Coordinates of C-alpha atoms in Angstrom, one line a residue:
X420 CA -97.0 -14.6 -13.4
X421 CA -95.9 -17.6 -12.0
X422 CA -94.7 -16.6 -8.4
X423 CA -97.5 -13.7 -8.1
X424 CA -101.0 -15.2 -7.5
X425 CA -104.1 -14.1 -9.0
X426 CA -105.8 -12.3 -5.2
X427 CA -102.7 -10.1 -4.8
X428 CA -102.5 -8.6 -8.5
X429 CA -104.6 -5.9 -8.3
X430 CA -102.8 -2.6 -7.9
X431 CA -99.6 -3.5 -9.0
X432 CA -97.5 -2.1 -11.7
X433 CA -97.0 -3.9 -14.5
X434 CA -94.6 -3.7 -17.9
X435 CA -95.7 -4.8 -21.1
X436 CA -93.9 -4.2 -24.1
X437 CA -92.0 -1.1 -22.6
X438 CA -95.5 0.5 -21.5
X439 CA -96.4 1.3 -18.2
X440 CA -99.9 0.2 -16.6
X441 CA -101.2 -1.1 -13.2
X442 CA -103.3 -4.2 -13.1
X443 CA -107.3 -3.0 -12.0
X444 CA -109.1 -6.7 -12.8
X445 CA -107.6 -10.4 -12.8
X446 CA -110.0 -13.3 -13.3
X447 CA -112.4 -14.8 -16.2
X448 CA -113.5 -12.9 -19.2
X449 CA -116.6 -14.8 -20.9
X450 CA -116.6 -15.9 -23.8
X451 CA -113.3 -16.4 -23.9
X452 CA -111.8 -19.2 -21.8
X453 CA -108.5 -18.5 -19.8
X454 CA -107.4 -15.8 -17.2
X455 CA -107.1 -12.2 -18.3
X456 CA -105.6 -9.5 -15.9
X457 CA -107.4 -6.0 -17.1
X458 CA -105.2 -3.4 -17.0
X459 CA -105.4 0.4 -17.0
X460 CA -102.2 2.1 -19.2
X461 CA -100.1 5.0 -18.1
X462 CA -100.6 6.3 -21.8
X463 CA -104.4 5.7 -22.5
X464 CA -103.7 6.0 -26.3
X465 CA -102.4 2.2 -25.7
X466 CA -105.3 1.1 -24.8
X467 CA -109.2 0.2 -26.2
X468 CA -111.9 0.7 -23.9
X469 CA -112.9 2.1 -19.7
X470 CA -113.0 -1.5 -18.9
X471 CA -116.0 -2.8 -20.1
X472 CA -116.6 -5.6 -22.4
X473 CA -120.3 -6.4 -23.6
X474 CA -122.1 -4.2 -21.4
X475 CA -120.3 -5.6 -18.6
X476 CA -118.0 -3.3 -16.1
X477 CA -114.8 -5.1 -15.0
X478 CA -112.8 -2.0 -14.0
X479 CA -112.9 1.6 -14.3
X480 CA -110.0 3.9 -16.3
X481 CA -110.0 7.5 -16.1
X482 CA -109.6 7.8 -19.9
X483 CA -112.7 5.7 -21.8
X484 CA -109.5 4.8 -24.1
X485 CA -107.6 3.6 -21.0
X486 CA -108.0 -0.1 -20.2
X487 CA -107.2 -3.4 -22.1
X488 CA -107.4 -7.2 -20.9
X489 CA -104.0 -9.1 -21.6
X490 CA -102.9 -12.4 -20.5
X491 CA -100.8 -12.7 -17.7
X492 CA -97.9 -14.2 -19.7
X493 CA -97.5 -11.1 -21.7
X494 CA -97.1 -9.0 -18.4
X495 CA -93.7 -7.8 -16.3
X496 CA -94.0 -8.2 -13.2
X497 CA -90.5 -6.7 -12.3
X498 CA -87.6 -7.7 -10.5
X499 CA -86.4 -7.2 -7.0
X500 CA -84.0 -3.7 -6.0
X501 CA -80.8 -6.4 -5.5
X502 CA -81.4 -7.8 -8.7
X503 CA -81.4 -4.7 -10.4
X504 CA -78.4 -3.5 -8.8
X505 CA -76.7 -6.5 -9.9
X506 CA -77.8 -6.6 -13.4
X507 CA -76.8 -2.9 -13.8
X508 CA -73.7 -2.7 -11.7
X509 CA -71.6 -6.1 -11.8
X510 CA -69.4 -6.8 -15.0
X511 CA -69.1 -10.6 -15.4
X512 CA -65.6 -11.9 -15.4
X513 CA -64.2 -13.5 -18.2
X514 CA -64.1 -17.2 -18.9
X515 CA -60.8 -18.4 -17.5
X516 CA -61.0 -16.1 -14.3
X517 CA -64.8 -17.5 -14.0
X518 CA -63.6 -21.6 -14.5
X519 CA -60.8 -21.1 -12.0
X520 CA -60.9 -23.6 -9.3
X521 CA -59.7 -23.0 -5.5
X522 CA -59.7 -25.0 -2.4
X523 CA -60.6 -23.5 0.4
X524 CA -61.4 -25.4 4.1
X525 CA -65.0 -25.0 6.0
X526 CA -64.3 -26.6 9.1
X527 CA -62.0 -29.7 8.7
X528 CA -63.1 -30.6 5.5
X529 CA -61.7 -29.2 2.1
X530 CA -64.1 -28.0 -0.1
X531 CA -63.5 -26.9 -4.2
X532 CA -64.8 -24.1 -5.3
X533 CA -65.2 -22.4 -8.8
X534 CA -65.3 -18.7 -9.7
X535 CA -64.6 -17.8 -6.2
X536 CA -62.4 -14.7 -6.7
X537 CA -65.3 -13.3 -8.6
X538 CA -67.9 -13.6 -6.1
X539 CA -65.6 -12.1 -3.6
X540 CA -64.5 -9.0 -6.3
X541 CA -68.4 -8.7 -7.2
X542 CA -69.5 -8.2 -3.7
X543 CA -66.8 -5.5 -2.4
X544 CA -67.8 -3.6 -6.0
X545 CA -71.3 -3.4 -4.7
X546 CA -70.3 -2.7 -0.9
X547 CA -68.9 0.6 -2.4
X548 CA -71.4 2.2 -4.8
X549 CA -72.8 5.3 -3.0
X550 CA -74.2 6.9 -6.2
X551 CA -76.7 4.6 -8.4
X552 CA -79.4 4.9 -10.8
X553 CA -82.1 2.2 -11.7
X554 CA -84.2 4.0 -13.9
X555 CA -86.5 2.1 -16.1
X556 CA -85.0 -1.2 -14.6
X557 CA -88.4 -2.6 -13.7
X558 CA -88.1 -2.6 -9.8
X559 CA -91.0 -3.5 -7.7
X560 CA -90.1 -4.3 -4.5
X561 CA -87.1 -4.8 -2.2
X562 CA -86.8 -8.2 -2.1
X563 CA -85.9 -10.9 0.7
X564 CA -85.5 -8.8 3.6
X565 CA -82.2 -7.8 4.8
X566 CA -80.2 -8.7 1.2
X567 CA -79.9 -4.5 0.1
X568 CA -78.1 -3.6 3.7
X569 CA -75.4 -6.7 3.5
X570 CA -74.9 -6.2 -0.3
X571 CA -74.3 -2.5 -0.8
X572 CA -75.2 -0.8 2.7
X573 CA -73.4 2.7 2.0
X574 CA -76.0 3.6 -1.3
X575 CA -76.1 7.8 -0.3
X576 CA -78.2 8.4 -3.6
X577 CA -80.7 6.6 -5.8
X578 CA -82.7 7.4 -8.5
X579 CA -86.0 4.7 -9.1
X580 CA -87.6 7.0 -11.7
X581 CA -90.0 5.2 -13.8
X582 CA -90.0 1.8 -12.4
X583 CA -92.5 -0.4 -11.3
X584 CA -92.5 -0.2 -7.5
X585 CA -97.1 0.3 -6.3
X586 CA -96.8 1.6 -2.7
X587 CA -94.9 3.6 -0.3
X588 CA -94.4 0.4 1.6
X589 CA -92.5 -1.1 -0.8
X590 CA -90.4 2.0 -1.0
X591 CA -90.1 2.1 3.2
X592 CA -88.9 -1.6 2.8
X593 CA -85.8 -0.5 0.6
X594 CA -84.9 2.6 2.4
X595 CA -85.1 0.9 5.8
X596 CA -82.2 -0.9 4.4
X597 CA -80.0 1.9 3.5
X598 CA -79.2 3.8 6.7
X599 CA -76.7 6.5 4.7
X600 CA -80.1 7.9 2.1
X601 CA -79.7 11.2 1.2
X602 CA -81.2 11.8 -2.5
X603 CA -84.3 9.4 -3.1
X604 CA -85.9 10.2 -7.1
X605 CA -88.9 8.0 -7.0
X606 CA -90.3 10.0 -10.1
X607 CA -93.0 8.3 -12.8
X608 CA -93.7 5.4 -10.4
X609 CA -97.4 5.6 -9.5
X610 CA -97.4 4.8 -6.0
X611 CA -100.3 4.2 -3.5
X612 CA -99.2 6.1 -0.4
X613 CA -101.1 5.9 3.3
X614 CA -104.2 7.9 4.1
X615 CA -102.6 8.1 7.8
X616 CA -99.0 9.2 9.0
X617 CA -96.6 6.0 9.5
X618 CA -95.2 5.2 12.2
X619 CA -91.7 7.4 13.1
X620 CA -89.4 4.3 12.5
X621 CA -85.9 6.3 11.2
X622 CA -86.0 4.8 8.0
X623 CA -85.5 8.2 6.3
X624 CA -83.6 10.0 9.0
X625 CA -80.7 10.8 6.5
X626 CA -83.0 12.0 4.0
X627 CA -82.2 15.5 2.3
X628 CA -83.7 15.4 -1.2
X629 CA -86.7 13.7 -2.1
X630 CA -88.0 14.1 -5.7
X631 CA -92.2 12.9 -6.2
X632 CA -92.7 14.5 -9.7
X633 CA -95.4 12.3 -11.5
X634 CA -95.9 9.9 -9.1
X635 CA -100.0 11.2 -7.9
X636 CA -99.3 12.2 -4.3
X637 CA -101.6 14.6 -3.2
X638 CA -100.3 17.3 -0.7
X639 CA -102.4 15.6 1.6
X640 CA -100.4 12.9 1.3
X641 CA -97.2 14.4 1.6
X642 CA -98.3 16.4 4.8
X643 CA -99.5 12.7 6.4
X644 CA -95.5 11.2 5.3
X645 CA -93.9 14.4 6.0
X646 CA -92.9 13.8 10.3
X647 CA -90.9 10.7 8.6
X648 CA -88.4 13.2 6.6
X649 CA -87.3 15.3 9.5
X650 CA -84.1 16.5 7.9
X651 CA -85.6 16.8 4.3
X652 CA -84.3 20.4 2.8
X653 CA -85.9 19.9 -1.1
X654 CA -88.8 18.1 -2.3
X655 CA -90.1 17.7 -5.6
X656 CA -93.7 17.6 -6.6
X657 CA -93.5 18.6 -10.3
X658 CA -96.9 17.3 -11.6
X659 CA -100.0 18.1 -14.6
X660 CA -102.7 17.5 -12.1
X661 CA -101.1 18.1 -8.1
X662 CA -103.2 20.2 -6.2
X663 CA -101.0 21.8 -3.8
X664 CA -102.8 22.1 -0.3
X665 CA -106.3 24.6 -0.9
X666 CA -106.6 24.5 2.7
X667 CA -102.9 25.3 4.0
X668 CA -102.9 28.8 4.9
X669 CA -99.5 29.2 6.9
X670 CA -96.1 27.8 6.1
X671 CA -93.1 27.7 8.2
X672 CA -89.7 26.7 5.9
X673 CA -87.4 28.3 8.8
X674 CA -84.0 26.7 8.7
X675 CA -84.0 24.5 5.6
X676 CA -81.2 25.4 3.5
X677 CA -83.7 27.0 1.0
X678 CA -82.5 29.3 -1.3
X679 CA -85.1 29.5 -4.6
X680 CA -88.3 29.0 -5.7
X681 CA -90.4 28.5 -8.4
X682 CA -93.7 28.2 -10.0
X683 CA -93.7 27.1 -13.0
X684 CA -97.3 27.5 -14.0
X685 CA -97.5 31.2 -14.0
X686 CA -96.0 33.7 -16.0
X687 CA -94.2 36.8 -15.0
X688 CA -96.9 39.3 -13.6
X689 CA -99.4 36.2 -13.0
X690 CA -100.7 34.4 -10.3
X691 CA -100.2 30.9 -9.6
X692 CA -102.9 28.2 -8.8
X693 CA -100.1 25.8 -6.1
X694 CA -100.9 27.2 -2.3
X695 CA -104.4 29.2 -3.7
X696 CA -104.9 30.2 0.7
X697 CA -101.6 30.6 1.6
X698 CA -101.6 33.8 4.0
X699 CA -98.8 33.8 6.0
X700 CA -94.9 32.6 5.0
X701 CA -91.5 32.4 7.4
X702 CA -88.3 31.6 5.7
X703 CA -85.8 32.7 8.2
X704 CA -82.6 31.9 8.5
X705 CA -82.2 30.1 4.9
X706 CA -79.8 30.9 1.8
X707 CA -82.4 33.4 0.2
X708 CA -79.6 35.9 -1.6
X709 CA -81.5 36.5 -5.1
X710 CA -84.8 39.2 -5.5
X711 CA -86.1 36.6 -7.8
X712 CA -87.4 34.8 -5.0
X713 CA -89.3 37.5 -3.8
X714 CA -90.4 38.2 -7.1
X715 CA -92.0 34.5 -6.9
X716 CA -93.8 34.9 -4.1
X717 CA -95.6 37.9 -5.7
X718 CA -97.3 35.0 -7.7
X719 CA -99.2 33.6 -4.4
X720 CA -102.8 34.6 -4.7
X721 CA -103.8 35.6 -0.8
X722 CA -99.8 36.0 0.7
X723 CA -100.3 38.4 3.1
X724 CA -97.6 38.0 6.1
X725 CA -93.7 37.4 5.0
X726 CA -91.2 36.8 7.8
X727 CA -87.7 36.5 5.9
X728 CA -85.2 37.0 8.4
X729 CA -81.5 36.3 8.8
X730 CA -80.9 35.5 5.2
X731 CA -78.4 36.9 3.1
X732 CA -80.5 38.9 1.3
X733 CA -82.1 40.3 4.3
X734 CA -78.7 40.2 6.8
X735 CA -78.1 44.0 7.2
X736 CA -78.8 45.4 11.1
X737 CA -82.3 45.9 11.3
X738 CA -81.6 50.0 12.4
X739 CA -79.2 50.7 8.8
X740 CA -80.2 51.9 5.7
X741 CA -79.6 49.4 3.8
X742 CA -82.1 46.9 6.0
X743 CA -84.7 50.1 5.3
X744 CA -83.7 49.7 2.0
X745 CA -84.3 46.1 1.8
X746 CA -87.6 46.5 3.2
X747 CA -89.0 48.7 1.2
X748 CA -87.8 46.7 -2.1
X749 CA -89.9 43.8 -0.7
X750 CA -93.1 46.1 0.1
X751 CA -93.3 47.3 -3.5
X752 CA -92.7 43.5 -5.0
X753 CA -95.1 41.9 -3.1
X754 CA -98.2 44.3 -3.5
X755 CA -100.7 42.1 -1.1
X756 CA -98.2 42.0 1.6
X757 CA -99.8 43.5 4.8
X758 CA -97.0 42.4 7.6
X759 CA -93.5 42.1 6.9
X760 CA -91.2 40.7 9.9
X761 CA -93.7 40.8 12.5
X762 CA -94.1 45.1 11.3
X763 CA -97.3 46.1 9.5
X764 CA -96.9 47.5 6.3
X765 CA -99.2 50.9 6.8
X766 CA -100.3 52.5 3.2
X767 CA -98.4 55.1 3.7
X768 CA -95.5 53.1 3.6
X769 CA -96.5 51.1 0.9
X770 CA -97.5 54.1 -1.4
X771 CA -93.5 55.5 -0.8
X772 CA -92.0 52.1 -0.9
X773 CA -93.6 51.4 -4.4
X774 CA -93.3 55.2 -5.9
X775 CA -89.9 55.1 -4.9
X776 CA -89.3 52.0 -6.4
X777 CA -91.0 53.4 -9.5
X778 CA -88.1 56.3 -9.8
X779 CA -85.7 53.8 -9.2
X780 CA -85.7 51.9 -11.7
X781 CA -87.4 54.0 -14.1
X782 CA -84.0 54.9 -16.1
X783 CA -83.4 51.2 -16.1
X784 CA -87.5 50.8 -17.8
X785 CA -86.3 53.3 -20.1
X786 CA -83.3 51.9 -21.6
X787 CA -85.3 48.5 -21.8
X788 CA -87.9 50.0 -23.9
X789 CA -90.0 51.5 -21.8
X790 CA -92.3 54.7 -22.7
X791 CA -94.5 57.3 -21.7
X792 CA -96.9 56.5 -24.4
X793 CA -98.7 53.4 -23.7
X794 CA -98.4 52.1 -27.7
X795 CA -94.7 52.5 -27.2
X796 CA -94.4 51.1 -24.0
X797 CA -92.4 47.8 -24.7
X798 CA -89.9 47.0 -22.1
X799 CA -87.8 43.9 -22.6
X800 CA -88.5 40.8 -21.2
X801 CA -85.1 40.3 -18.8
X802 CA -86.1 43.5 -18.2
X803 CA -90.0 42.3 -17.1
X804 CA -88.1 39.1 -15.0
X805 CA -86.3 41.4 -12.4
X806 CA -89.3 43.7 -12.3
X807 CA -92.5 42.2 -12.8
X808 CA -94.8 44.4 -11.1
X809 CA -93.2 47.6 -12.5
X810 CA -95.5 47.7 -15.0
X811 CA -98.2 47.7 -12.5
X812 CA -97.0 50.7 -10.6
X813 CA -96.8 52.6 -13.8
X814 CA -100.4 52.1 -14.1
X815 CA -101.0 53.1 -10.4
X816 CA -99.0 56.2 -10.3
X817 CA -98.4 57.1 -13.7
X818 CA -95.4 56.1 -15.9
X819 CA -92.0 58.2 -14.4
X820 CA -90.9 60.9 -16.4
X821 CA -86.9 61.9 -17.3
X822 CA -87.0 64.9 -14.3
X823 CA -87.6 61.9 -12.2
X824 CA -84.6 59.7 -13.3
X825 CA -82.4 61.9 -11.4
X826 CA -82.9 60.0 -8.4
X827 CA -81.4 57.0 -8.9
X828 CA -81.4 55.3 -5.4
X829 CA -84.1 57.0 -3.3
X830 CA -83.8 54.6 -0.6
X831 CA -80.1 55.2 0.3
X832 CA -82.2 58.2 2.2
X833 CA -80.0 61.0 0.8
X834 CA -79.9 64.3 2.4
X835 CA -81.9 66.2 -0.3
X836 CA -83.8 69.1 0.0
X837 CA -87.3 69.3 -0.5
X838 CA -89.5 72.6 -1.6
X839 CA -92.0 72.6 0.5
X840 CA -95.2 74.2 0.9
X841 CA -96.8 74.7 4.5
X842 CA -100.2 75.4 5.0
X843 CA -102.0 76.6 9.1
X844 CA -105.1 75.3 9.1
X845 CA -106.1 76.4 12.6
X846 CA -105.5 80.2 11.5
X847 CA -108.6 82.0 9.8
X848 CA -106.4 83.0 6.6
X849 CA -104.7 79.6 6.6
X850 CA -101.6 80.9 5.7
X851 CA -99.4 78.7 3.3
X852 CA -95.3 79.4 3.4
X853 CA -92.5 77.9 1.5
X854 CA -89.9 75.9 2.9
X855 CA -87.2 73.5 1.6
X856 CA -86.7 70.9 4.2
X857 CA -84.0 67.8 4.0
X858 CA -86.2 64.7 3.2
X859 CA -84.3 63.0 6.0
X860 CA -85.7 65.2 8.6
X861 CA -87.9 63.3 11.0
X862 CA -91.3 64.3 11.4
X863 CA -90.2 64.8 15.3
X864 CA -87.7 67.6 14.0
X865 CA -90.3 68.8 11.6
X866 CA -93.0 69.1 14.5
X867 CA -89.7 70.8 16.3
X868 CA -89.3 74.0 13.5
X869 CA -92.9 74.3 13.7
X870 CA -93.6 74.6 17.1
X871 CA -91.1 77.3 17.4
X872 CA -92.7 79.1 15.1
X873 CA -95.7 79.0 16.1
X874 CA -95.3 79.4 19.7
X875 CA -97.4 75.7 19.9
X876 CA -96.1 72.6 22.1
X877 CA -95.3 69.9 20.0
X878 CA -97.4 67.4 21.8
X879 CA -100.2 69.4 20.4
X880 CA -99.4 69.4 16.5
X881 CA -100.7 66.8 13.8
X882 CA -98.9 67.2 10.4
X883 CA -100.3 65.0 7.2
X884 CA -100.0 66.2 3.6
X885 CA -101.4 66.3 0.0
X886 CA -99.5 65.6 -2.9
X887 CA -100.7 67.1 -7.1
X888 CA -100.1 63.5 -8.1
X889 CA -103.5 62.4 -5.9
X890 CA -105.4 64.8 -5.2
X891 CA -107.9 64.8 -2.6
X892 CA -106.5 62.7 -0.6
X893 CA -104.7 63.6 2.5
X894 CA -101.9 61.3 4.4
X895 CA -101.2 61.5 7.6
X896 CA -97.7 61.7 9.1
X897 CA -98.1 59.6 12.1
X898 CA -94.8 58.1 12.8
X899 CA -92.8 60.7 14.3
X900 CA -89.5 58.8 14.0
X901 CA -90.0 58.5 10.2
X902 CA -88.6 60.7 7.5
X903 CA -90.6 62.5 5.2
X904 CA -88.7 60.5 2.2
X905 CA -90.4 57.5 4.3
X906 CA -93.7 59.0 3.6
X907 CA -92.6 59.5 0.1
X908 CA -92.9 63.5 0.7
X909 CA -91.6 65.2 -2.6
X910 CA -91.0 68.5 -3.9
X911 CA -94.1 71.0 -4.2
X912 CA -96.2 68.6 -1.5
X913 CA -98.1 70.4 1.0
X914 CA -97.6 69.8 4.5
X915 CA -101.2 70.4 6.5
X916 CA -100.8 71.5 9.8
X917 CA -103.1 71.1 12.6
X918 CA -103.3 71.7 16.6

């Protein structure tokens, strides 16, 4: 500890014996003569006590088997970033290139020089590394200012996983000097970062992936730092203990180059405890192309509002089928969903999106192992991945059975006909006639055949109808530039008219 004084110890990271630990105490320890630095491990199995010695507090550990006291001789401080870099990166030259001599002339004067030619050679080898990694090299700091920029200025990715560097500051210092940043893995260092924004200096203005798994930032923290990454497109905050914002409730990723997601604490068909009031999502114009990235966001507790616009997944005009199909394949994943681009999601819509979705893929539950019969009902887990709420639905509406499978792709809104029954319920005898009907017929053109039979203006009718599979319930068919497949209208339904 000879060039770190005893006032300025506390809070830094320390090495000892290849185990990680940052310094909490430095001074006297009675009886015992002699400095002692008290120290609180990374592992607390490596330690012996919370800090205490004799009834008497020195520091506190979050693990009562956390802390020792060890002399300061016993403990690495670290190195500088240069250092490491040159340790890691230059190959000494042999003997006889190393004890060559050369004259070269400073001014008038002629001046000897040994090993010349290597200094030269060692200098344009580190003016050319773009790609480096110091993990577990004991870095704690940057250095003497300016030395990373004129040694190896055009660095594009780093990884400092598991060193030794305390601050965010220290970490700002190196970075400053790198203008060309683009990957930054500061992973395992436990770093203190600022409890208010920084100032907007440019240091990380090339910035595109940052990774901060283990390192106890609190999203908190990473909102305060976040206006200093302002091209940033993936960060990493893998970590036992991070509790992802319980306050955030909308999130804007528009434009980022995102194309996945994933969290890894909850298993398929569960809910995951990372953004617990998240509400309202936009993740236009990304590189979303896989379902299993809506199937993620099913695991957000309160996700209510989805805007996911302009991706490849979601590219089709928004008047084709295929965008209606899109649509409705994200209404029956995402069962909380309320609005979806800016267009509420009325229960109606969400009833036909997820029965639809239910006949769809039933043949596909089938051959996986699904079953009518609950006992048997076993479908495969690949089978569970692509389709985690099916299971659900099956519940809800009751497990498809084979007459159903002969749908196979309900939402390519195929002209087919639908037996209908049609019940007056203005007349006294409420007469009830049968009809088959396209299930692409609008409920405009539906209104249409009704009004000229019964002699009514259209203006004046209001259908809705009732379906065997719930009864007592009626739906109304409000929309009259929807399709009765949109309302999930299926064969022996009965339409209710009223004027």
């Amino acid at each position: 500890m000879s060039d770190t004084g005893t006032s300025d110890v506390i809070g830094r990271r320390v090495e000892v014996n290849g185990e990680l630990a940052t310094v909490r105490f430095s001074g006297i320890v009675p009886p015992v003569a002699g400095l002692w630095l008290g120290v609180e491990w990374d592992n607390p199995e490596r330690g012996k006590h919370d800090g205490s010695h004799e009834g008497t507090v020195y520091f506190k550990c979050r693990h009562p088997t956390g802390g020792s006291f060890i002399r300061p001789n016993k403990v690495n401080f670290g190195i500088d970033f240069l250092t490491a870099v040159k340790n890691r990166y230059i190959l000494e030259d042999g003997p006889e290139e190393d004890g060559k001599e050369q004259v070269v002339v400073i001014g008038n004067k002629p001046v000897e020089t040994i090993g010349f030619d290597s200094v030269i050679k060692q200098q344009s080898e580190l003016s050319k590394l773009q790609d480096i990694s110091l993990r577990s090299c004991a870095v704690s700091g940057a250095g003497d200012k300016g030395g990373i920029a004129k040694a190896c200025p055009n660095i594009r990715k780093i990884d400092l996983s598991k060193n030794l560097l305390s601050s965010w500051e220290e970490v700002i210092c190196i970075a400053d000097q790198l203008q060309h940043l683009e990957v930054l893995n500061l992973s395992e260092n436990k770093l203190k970062f600022p409890s208010v924004s920084p100032p907007l200096t440019g240091t990380f203005s090339s910035l595109k992936v940052l990774v901060l798994n283990r390192t106890g930032i609190t999203w908190a923290e990473v909102l305060q730092c976040a206006s200093a990454w302002p091209v940033l497109e993936e960060l990493y905050l893998e970590s036992d203990n991070i509790c992802i914002s319980e306050r955030l409730e909308q999130l804007i990723l528009s434009n980022t180059g995102i194309s996945s997601i994933h969290f890894p604490d909850a298993e398929i068909g569960c809910k995951t405890s990372m953004f617990p009031s998240l509400q309202y999502l936009v993740v236009n114009d990304n590189r979303i192309s896989q379902w299993s990235f809506i199937n993620e966001l099913e695991k957000l507790q309160r996700l209510q509002a989805l805007s996911c616009l302009r991706n490849p997944l979601t590219a089709a005009s928004p008047d084709s089928k295929e965008a209606q199909t899109t649509r409705q394949l994200i209404i029956a994943k995402i069962g909380q969903l309320k609005t979806l681009n800016k267009c509420e999601v009325l229960p109606e819509e969400r009833r036909g999106a997820e029965l639809d979705y239910r006949k769809a893929f039933g043949s596909d539950w089938k051959k996986a192992g699904g079953h009518q019969d609950p006992d048997k009902n076993r479908p495969s887990e690949d089978f569970l991945a692509a389709h985690p709420r099916f299971q659900l639905l099956c519940l809800k509406y009751g497990a498809p059975e084979d007459a159903e499978f002969q749908i196979q792709q309900p939402f390519m809104l195929k002209n087919q006909l639908l037996t209908l029954k049609i019940k007056y319920l203005n007349e006294m005898d409420q007469k009830v006639l049968e009809k088959q009907l396209p299930d692409s017929m609008t409920v405009q053109k539906v209104k249409g055949l009704l009004s000229r039979l019964l002699k009514v203006p259209v203006s004046e009718l209001q259908l809705s109808y009732e379906s065997p599979k719930m009864p007592g319930r009626e739906i109304i068919l409000e929309n009259d530039l929807q399709s009765l497949q949109f309302y999930s209208v299926e064969s022996g339904d009965c339409l209710l008219v009223r004027w």
